[in-house]
mmCIF file of C-alpha atoms and ligand atoms in Angstrom:
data_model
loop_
_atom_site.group_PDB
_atom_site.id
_atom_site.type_symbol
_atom_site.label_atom_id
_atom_site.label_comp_id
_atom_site.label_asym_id
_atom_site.label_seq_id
_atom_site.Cartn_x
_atom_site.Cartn_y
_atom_site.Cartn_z
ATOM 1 C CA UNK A 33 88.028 -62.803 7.675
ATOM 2 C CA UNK A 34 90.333 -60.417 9.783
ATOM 3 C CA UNK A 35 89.836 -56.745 9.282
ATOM 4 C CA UNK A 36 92.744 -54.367 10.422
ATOM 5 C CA UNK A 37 92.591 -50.423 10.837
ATOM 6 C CA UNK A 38 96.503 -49.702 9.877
ATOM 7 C CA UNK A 39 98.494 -46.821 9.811
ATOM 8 C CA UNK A 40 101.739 -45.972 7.796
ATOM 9 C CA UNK A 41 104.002 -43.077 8.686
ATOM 10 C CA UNK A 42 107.297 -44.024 8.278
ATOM 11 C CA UNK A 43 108.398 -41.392 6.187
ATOM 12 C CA UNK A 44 106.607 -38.318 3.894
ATOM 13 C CA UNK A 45 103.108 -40.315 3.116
ATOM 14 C CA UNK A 46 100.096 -39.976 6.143
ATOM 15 C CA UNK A 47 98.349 -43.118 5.728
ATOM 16 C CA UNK A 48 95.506 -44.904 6.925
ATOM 17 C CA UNK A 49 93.296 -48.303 5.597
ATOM 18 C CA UNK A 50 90.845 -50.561 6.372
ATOM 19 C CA UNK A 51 91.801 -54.189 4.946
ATOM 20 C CA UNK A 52 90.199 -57.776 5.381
ATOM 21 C CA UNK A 53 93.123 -60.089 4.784
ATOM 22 C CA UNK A 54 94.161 -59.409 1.101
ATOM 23 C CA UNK A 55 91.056 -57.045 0.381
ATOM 24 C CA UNK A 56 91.387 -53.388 0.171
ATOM 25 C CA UNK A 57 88.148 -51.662 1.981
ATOM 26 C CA UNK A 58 89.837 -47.982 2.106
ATOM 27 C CA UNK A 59 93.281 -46.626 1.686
ATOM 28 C CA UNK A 60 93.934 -43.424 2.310
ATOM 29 C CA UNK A 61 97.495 -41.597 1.393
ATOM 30 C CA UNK A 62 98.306 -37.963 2.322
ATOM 31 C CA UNK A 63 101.821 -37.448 0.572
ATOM 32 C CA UNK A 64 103.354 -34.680 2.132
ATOM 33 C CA UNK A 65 105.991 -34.465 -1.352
ATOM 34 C CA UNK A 66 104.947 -30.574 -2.430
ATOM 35 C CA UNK A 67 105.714 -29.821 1.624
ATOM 36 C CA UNK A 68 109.160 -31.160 0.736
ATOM 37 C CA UNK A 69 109.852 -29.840 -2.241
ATOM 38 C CA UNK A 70 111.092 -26.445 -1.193
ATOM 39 C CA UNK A 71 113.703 -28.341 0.418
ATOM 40 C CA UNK A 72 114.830 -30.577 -2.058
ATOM 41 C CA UNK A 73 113.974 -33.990 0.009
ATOM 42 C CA UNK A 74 112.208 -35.193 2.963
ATOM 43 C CA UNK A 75 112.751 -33.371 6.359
ATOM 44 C CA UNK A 76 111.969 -35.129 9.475
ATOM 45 C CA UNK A 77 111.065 -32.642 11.837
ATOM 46 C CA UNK A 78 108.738 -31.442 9.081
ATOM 47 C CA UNK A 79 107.496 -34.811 8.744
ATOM 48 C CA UNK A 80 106.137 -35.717 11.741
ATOM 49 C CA UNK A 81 104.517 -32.530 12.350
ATOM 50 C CA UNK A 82 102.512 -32.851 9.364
ATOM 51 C CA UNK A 83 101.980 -36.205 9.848
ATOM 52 C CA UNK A 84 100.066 -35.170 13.748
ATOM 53 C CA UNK A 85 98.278 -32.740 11.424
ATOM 54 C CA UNK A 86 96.718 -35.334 9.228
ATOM 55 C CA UNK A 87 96.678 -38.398 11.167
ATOM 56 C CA UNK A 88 92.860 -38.325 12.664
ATOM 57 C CA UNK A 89 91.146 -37.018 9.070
ATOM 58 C CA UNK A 90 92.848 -39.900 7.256
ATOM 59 C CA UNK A 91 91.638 -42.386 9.643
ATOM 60 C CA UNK A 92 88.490 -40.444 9.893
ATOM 61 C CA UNK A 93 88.400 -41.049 6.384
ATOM 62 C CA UNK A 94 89.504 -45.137 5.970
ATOM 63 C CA UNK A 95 86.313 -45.441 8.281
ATOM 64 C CA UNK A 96 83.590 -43.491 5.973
ATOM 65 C CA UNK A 97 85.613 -45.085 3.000
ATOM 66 C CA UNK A 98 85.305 -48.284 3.665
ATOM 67 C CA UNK A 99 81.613 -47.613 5.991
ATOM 68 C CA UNK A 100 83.032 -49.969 8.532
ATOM 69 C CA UNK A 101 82.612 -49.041 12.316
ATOM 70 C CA UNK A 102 84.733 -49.999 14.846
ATOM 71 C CA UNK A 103 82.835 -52.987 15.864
ATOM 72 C CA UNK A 104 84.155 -54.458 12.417
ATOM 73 C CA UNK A 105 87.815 -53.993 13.452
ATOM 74 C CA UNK A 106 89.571 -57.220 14.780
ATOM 75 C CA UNK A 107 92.920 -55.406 14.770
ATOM 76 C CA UNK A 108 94.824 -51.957 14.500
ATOM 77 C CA UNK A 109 98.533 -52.050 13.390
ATOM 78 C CA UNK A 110 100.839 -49.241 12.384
ATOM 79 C CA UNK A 111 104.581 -49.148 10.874
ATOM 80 C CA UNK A 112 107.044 -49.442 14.172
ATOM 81 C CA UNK A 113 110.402 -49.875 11.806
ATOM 82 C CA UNK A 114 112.565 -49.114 10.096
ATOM 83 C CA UNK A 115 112.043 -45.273 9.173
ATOM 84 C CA UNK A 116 112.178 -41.582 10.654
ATOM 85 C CA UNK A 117 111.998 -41.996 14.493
ATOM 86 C CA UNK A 118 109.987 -38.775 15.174
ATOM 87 C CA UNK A 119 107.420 -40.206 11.924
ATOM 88 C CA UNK A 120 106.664 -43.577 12.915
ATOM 89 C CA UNK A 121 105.947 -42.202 16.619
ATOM 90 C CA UNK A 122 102.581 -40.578 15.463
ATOM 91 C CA UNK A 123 101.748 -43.479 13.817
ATOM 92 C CA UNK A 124 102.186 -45.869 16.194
ATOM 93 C CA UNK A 125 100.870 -43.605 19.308
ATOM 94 C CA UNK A 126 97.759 -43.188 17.697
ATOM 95 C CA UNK A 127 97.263 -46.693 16.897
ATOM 96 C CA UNK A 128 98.267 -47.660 20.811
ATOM 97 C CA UNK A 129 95.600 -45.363 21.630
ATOM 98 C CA UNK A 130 92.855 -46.231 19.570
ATOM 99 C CA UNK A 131 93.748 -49.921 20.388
ATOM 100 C CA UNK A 132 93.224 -49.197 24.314
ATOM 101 C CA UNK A 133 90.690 -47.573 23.811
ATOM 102 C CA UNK A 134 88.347 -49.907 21.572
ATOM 103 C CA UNK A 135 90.139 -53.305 23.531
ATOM 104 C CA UNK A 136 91.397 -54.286 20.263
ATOM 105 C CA UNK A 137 95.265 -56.120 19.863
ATOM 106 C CA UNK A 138 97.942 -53.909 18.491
ATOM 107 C CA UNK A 139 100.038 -54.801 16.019
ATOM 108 C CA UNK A 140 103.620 -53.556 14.799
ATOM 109 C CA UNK A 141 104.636 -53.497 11.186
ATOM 110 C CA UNK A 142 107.821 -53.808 9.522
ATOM 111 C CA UNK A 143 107.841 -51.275 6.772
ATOM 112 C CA UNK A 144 109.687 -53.789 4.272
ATOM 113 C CA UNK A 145 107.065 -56.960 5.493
ATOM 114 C CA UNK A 146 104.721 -54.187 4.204
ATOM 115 C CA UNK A 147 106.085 -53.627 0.808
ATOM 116 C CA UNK A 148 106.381 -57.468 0.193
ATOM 117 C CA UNK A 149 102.383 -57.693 0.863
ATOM 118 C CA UNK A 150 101.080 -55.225 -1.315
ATOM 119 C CA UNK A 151 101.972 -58.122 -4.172
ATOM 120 C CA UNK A 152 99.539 -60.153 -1.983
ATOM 121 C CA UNK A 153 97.155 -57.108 -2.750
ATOM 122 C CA UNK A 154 97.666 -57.303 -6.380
ATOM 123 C CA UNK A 155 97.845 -61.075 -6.609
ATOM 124 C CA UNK A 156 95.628 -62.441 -4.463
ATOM 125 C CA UNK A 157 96.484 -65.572 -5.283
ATOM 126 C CA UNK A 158 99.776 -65.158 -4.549
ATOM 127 C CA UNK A 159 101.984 -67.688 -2.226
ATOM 128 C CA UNK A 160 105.324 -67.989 -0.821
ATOM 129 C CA UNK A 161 107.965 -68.600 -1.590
ATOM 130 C CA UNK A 162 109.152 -65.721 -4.142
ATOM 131 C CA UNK A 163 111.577 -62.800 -4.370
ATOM 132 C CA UNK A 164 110.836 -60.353 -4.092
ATOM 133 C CA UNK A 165 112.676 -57.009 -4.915
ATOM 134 C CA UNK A 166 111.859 -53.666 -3.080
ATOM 135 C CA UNK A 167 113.063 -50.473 -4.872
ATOM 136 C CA UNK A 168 112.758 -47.416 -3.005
ATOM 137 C CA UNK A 169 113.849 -44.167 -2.044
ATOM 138 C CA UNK A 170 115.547 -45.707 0.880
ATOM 139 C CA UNK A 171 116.093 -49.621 0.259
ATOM 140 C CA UNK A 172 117.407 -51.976 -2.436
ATOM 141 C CA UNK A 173 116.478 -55.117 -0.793
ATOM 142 C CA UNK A 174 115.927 -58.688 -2.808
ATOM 143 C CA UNK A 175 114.292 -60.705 -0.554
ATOM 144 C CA UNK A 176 113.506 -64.917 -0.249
ATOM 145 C CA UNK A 177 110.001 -64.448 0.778
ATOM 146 C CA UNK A 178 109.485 -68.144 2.879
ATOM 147 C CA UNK A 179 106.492 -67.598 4.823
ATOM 148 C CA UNK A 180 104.348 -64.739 6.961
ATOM 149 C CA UNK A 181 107.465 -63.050 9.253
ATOM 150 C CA UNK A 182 110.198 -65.612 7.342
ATOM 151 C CA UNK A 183 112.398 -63.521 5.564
ATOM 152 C CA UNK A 184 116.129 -64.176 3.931
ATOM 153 C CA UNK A 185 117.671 -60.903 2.544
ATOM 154 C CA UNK A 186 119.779 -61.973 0.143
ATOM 155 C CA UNK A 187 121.011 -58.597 -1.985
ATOM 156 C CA UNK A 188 121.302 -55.039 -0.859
ATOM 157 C CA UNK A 189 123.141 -51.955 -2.097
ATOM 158 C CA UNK A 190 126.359 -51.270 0.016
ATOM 159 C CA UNK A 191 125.606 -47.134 -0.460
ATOM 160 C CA UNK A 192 122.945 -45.250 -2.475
ATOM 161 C CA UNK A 193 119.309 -47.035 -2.381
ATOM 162 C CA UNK A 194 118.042 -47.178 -6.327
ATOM 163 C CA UNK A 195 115.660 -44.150 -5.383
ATOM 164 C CA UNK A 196 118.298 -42.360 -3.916
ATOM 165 C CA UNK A 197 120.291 -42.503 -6.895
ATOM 166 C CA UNK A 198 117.426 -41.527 -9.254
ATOM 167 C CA UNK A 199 116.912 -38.643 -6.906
ATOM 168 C CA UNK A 200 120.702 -37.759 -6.701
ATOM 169 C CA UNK A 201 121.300 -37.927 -10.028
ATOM 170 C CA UNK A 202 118.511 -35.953 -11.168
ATOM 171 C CA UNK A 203 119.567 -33.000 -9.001
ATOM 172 C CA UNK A 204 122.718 -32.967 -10.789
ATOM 173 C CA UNK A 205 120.787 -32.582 -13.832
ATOM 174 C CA UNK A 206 118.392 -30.315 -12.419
ATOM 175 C CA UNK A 207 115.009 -31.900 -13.171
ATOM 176 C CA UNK A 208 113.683 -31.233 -9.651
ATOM 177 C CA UNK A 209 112.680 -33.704 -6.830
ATOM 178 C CA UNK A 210 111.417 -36.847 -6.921
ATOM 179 C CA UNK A 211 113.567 -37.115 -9.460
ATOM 180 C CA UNK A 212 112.864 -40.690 -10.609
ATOM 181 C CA UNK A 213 109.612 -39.697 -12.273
ATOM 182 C CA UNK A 214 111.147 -36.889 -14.273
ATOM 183 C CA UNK A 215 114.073 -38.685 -15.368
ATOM 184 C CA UNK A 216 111.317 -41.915 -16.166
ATOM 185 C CA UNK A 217 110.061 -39.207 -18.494
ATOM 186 C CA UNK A 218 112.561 -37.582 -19.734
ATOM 187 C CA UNK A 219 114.348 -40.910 -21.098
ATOM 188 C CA UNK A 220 111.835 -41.636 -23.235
ATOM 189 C CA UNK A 221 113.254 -39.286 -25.647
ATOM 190 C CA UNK A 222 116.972 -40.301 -24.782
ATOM 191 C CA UNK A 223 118.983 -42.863 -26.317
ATOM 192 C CA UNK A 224 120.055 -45.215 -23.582
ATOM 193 C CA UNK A 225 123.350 -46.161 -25.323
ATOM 194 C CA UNK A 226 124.526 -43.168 -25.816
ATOM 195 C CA UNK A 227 126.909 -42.853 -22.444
ATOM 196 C CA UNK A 228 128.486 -46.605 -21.568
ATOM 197 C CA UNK A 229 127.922 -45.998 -17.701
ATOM 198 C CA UNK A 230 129.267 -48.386 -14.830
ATOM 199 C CA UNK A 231 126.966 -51.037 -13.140
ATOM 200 C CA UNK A 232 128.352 -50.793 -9.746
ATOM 201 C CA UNK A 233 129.772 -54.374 -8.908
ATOM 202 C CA UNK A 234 130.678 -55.490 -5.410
ATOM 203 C CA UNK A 235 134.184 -57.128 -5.542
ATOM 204 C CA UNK A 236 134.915 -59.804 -2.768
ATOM 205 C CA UNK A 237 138.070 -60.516 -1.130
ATOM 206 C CA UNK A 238 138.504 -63.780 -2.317
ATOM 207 C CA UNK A 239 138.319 -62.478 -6.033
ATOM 208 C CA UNK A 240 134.741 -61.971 -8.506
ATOM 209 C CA UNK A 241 132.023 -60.187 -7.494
ATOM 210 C CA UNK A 242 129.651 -60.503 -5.362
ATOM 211 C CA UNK A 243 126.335 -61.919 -7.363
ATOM 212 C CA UNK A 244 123.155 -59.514 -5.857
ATOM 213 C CA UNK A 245 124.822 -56.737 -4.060
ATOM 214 C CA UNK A 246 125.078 -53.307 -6.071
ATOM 215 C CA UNK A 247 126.337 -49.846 -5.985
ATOM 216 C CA UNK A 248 125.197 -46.881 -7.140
ATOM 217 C CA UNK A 249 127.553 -44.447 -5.615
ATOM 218 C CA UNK A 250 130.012 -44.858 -8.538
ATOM 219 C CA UNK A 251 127.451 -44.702 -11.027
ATOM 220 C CA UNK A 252 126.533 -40.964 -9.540
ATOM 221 C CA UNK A 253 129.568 -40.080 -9.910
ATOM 222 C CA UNK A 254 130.062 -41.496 -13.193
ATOM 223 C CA UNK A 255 127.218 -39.148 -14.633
ATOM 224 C CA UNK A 256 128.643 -36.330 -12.302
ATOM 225 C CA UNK A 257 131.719 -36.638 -14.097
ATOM 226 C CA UNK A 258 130.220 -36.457 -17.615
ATOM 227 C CA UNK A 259 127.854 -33.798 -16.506
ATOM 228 C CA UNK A 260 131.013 -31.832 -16.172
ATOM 229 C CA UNK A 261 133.118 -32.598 -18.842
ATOM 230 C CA UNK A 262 129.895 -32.086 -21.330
ATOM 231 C CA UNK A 263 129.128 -28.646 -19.408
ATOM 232 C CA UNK A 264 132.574 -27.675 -19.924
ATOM 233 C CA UNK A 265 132.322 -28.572 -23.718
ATOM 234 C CA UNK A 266 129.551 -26.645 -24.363
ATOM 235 C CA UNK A 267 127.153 -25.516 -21.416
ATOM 236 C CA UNK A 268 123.917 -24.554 -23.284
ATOM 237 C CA UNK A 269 123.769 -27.658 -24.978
ATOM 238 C CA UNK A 270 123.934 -30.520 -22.167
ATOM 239 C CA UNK A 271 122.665 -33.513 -23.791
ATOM 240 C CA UNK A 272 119.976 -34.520 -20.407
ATOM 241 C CA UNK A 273 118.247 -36.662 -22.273
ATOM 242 C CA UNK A 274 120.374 -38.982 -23.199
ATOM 243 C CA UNK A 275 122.404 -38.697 -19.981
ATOM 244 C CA UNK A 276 119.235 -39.230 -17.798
ATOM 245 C CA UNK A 277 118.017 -42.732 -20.544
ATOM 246 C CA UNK A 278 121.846 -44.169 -20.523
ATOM 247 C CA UNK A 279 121.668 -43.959 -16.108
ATOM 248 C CA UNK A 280 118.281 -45.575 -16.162
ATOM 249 C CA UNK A 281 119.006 -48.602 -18.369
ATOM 250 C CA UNK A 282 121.867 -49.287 -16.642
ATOM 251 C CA UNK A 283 120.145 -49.243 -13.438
ATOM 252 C CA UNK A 284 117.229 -51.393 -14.637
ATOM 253 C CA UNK A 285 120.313 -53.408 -16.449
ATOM 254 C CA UNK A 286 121.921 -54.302 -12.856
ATOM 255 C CA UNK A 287 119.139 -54.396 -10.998
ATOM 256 C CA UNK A 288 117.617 -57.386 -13.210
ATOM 257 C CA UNK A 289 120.353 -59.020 -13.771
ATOM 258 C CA UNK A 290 121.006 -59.904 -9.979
ATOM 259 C CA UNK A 291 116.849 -60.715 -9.384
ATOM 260 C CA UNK A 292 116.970 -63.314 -12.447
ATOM 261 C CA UNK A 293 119.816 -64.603 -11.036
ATOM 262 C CA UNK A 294 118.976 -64.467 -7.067
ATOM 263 C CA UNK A 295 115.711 -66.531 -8.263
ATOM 264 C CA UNK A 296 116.837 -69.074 -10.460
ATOM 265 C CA UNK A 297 120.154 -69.715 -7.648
ATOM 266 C CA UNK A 298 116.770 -70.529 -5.345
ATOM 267 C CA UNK A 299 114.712 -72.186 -7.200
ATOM 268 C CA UNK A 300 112.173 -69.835 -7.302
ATOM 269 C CA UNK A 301 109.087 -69.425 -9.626
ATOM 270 C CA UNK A 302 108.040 -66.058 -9.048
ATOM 271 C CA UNK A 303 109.062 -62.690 -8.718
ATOM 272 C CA UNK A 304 107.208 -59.462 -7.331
ATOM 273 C CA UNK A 305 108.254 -55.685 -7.297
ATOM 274 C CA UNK A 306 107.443 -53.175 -4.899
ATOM 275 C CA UNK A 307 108.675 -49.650 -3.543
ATOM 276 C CA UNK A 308 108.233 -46.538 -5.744
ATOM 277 C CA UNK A 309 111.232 -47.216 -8.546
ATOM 278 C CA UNK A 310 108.871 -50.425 -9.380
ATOM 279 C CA UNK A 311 107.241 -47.340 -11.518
ATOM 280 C CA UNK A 312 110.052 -46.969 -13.674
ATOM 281 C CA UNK A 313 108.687 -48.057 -16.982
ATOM 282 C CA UNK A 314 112.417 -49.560 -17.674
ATOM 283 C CA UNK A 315 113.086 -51.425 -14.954
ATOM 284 C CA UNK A 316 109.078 -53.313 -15.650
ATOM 285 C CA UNK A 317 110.260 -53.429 -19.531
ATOM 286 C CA UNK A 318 113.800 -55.158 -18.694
ATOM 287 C CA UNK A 319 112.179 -57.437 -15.823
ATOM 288 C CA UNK A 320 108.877 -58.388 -17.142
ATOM 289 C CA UNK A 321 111.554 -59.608 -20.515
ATOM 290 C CA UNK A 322 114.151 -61.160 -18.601
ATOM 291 C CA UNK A 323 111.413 -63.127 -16.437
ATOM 292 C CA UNK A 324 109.749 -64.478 -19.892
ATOM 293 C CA UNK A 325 113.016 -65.851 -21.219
ATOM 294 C CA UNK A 326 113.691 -67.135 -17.827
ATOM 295 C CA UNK A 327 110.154 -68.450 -17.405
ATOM 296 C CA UNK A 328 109.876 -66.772 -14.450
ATOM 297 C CA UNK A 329 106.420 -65.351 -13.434
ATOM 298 C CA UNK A 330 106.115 -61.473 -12.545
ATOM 299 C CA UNK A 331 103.951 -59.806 -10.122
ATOM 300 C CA UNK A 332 104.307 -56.024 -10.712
ATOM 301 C CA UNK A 333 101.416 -54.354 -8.504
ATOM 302 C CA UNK A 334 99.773 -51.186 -9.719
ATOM 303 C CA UNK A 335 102.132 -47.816 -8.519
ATOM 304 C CA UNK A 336 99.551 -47.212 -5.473
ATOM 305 C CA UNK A 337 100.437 -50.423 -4.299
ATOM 306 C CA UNK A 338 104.164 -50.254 -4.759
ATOM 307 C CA UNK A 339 104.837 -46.728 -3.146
ATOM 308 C CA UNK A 340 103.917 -45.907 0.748
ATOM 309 C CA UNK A 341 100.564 -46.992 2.229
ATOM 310 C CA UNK A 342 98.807 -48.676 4.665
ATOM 311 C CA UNK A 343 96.857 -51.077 3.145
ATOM 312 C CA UNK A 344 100.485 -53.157 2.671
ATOM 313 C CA UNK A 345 100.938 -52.734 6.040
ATOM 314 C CA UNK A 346 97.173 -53.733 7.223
ATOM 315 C CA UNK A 347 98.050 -56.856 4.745
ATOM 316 C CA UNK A 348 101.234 -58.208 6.979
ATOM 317 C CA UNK A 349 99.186 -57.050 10.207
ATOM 318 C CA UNK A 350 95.869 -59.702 9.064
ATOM 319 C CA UNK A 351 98.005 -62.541 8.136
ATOM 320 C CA UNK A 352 100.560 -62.019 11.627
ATOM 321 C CA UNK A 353 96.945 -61.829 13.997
ATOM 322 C CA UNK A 354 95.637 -64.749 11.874
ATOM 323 C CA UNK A 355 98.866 -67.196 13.235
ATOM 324 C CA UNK A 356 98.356 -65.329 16.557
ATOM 325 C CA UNK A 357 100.797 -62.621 16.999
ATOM 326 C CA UNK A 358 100.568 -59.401 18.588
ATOM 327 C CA UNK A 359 102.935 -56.837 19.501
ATOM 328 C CA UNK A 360 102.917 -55.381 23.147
ATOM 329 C CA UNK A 361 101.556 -51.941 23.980
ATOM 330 C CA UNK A 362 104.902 -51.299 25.121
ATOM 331 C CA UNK A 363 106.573 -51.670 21.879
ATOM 332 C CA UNK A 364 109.151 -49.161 20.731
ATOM 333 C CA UNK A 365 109.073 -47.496 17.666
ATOM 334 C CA UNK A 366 113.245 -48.448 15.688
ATOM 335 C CA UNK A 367 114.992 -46.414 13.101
ATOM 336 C CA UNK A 368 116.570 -49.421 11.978
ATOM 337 C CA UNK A 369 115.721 -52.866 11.746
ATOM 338 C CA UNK A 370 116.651 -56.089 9.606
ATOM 339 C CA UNK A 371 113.817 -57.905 7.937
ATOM 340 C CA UNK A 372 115.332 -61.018 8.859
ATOM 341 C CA UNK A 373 114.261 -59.542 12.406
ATOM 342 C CA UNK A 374 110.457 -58.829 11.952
ATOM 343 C CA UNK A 375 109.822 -61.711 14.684
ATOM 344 C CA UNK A 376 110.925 -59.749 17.634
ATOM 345 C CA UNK A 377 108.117 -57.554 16.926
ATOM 346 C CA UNK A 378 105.413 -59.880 18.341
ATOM 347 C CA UNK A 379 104.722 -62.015 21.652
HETATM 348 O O1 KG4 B 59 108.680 -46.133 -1.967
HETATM 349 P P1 KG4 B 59 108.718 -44.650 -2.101
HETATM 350 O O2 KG4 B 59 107.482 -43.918 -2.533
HETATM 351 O O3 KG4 B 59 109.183 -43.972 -0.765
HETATM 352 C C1 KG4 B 59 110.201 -44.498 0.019
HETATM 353 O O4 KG4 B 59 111.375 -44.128 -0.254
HETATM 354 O O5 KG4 B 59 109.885 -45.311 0.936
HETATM 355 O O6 KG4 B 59 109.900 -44.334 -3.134
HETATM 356 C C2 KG4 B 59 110.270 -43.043 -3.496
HETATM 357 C C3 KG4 B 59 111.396 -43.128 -4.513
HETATM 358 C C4 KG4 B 59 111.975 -41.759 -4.859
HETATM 359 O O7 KG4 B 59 113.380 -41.850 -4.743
HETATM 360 C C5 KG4 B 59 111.540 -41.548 -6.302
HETATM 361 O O8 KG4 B 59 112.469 -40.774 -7.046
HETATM 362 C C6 KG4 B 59 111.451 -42.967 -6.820
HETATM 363 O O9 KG4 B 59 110.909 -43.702 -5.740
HETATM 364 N N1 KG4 B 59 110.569 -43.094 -7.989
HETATM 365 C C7 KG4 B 59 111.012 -43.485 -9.202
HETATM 366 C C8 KG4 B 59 109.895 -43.403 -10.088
HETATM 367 N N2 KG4 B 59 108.811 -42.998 -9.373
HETATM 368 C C9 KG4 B 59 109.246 -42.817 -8.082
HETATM 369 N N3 KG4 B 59 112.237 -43.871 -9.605
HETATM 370 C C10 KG4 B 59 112.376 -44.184 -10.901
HETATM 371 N N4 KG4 B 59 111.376 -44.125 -11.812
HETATM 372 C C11 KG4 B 59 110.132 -43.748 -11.452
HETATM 373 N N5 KG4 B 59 109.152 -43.703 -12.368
HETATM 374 ZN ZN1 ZN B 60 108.425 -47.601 1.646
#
């Protein structure tokens, strides 16, 4: 067994767990989302300054969780990329430090590498290869999952991230932010046909379409146009229901259509979800249906899993010391970084 101490602050959640391999001892999440409220989204500065406020009682806390010590710790690891700059630096200096200090290796975490083991969490049976498709505020990935570190990104969104859009599109129809939630809720009494919206396809030079990229920019505009013309109609009488049920199907509608077809292209057997829009009940409905008639299997991990954490990331971080990789103290913290490139993160 390898037990990790990890750390995720990548972006508005303080995090901190204690995991053996694919077992959850403590997780700990201080979401910072009321903080950001009053500004309508996430603001870094005010990120990572919350995030040195909470860092040591969430740790603090993974520790009396889980009543480990730190003689039980064979690792600490902490998110190094991709995310805010000035957020992932408190994570990762504190887990430098308390590495150093207790003469324990330090490991570096790709965010995504994260997301894709919290279905190892779920499923602990669970092995590679699968897709797996990561739906959050900031990514719209679907990713061949090979092996530990072995990663072929084969569909992304060429603008808006799915979460992005949900968020975008629900400040247009002022339900507040996050705005996938409300407008999750506020479909159910919508009908989802009632606005034909566009998909978003990627065209390619040489003519069709390109068969797991997607767009949401047009769709956003698409219900920022109707939003208007509706408002202009009659503006007591806006018809957000239906508006915010016909954008959600057709964003579950594109969204499954290119995973179905990204794993059957590979061969693949299974399929796992992760990142917070794997909570919209429409997406599971049209996925979890598509994969039966496709007799596909579905891993869809319980919301905890699929938004921020660290026990995802203390997941990745067993597995990675397990084959004998560590990162060097030295390691620097990157805004940006492909999955494809979660390698250069170890020695
Ligand atoms: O993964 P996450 O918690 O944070 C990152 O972006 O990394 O994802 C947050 C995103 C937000 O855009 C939020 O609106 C969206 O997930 N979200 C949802 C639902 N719950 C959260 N989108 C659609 N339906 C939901 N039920
Ligand atoms: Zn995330």
């Amino acid at each position: 067994m390898t037990t990790i101490l990890a750390i995720e602050t990548s972006c508005d959640e303080t995090a901190a767990a204690i995991v053996k391999n694919r077992k959850i001892c403590s997780s700990v999440v201080a979401s910072q989302i009321t903080i950001h409220q009053q500004y309508g989204g996430v603001v870094p500065e005010v990120a990572s300054r919350q995030h040195l406020k909470t860092i040591n009682d969430c740790i603090l806390r993974a520790f009396s969780d889980a009543n480990l010590t730190w003689q039980d710790i064979d690792g600490v690891a902490a998110t190094c990329a991709p995310g805010l700059v000035g957020a992932l630096l408190v994570g990762v200096s504190a887990a430098k430090t308390l590495a150093l200090l207790h003469r324990k290796p330090f490991l570096g975490v790709h965010h995504l590498e994260g997301h894709i083991y919290a279905s190892y969490l779920s499923e602990t049976e669970l092995k590679p290869p699968f897709l797996c498709l990561l739906v959050s505020g900031g990514h719209t990935s679907s990713i061949y999952v090979e092996d530990c570190g072995k990663y072929e990104l084969l569909g992304t969104t060429r603008d808006d991230a799915a979460g992005e859009a949900f968020d975008k599109v629900a400040r247009l129809l002022k339900l507040g932010y996050p705005g996938g939630p409300a407008i999750d809720r506020l479909a159910k009494s919508g009908n989802p046909e009632a606005f034909p919206m566009p998909e978003g396809k990627i065209s390619l030079p040489q003519g069709g379409y390109h068969p797991y990229d997607s767009s949401f920019s047009g769709l956003k505009t698409a219900v920022l146009r109707l939003v208007q013309k509706l408002s202009q109609e009659d503006p007591d009488r806006l018809p957000v229901a239906d508006l915010a049920a016909s954008f959600q199907a057709t964003v579950a509608r594109s969204l499954t259509k290119r995973t179905i077809l990204a794993a059957r292209d590979r061969g693949l057997e299974t399929i796992t979800l992760g990142g917070g829009v794997a909570a919209n009940s429409e997406l599971r409905k049209q996925l979890t249906l598509a994969a039966s008639k496709n007799n596909l299997k579905i891993c869809l991990p319980p919301l905890k899993l699929c938004t921020d954490n660290a026990a995802m990331i203390g997941c990745a971080a067993a597995e990675h010391l397990e084959r004998g990789h560590t990162s060097s103290i030295n390691l620097k913290v990157k805004s940006r970084l492909p999955i494809t490139e979660v390698m250069q993160l170890y020695q």
